[in-house]
C-alpha atoms as one frame of an Amber mdcrd trajectory, in Angstrom:
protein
  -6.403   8.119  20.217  -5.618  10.616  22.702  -5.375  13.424  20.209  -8.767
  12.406  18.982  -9.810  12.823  22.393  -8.593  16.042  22.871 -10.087  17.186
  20.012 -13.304  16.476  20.171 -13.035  17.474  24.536 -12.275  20.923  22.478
 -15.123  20.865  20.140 -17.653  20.508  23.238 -18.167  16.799  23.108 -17.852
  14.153  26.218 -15.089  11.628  25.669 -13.975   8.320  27.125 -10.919   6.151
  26.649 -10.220   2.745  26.577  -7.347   0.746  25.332  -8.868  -2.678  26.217
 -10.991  -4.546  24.384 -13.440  -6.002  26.931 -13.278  -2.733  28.844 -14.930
  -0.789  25.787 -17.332  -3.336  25.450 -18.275  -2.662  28.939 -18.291   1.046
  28.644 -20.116   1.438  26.015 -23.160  -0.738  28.307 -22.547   1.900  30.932
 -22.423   5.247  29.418 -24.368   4.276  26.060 -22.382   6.551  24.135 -23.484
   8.506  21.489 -20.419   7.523  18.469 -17.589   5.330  19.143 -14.439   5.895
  17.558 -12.021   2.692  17.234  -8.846   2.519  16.405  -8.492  -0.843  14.292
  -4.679  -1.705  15.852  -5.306  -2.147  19.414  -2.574  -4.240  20.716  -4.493
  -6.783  22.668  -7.064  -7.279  19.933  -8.264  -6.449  16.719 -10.720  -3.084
  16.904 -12.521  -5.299  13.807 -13.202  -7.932  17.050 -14.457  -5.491  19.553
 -16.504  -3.763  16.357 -18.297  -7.347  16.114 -18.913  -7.952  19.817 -20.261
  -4.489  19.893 -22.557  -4.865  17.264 -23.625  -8.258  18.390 -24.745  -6.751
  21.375 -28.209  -5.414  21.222 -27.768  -2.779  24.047 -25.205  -0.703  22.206
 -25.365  -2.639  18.601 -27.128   1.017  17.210 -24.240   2.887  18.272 -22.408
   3.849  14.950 -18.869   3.468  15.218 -16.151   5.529  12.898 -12.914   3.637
  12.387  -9.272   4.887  12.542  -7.057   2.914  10.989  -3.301   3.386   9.449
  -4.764   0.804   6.689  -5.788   2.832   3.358  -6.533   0.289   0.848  -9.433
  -0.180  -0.733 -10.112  -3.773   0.653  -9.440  -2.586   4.509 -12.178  -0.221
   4.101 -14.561  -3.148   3.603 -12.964  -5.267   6.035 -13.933  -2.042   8.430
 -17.315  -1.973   6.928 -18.113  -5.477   6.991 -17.520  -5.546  10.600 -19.697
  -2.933  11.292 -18.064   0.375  11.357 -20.193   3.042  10.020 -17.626   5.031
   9.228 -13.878   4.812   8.038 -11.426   7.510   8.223  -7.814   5.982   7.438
  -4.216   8.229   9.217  -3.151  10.750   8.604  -6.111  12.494   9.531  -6.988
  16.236   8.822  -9.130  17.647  12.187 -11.694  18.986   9.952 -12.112  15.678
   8.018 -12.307  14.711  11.224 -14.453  16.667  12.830 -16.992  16.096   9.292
 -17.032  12.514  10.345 -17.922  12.626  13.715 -20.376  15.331  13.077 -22.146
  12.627  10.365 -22.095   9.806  12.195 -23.890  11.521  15.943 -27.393  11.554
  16.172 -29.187  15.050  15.262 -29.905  15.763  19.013 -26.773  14.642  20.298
 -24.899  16.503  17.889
């Protein structure tokens, strides 16, 4: 996550990490972001879980999230999907794929 991070720091946009589930759920309240990008192995708990709580939440549910995920079959993308994720990008990722992505999923005067 931290290279995705960096990345986007580089492309001009404000970033914020968390590697706990309740902790993003709780960030997101706070800063409203404007994308979140979730990495579906978190070690503590599924980024599918936190995807769900997120969306259940009606102060950040319209936040679109993009998924990052080692998984690449055709079924994990709808798992990802089901959950919520509004976007899917499965490793190893390509910065302008990337980039594309991100750029798709941010509103138009955000992004």
């Amino acid at each position: 996550m931290r290279l995705f991070c960096d990345l986007l720091d580089a492309f001009g946009f404000e970033t914020f990490q968390c590697r706990d589930g309740a902790k993003a759920v709780e960030i997101a309240r706070q800063e409203l972001p404007d994308l979140i990008i979730m990495d579906i192995q978190l070690p503590e708990v599924s980024g599918l879980d936190i995807t769900r709580w997120l969306k259940d939440d009606d102060k950040v549910a319209h936040i679109p999230v993009l998924a990052v995920t080692a998984f690449a079959m055709r079924a994990d993308e709808q798992r990802v999907r089901e959950a919520g994720c509004e976007g899917y990008l499965s490793k190893p990722i390509q910065i302008a794929t990337f980039i594309k992505a991100v750029e798709a999923l941010m509103p138009k005067e955000a992004a």
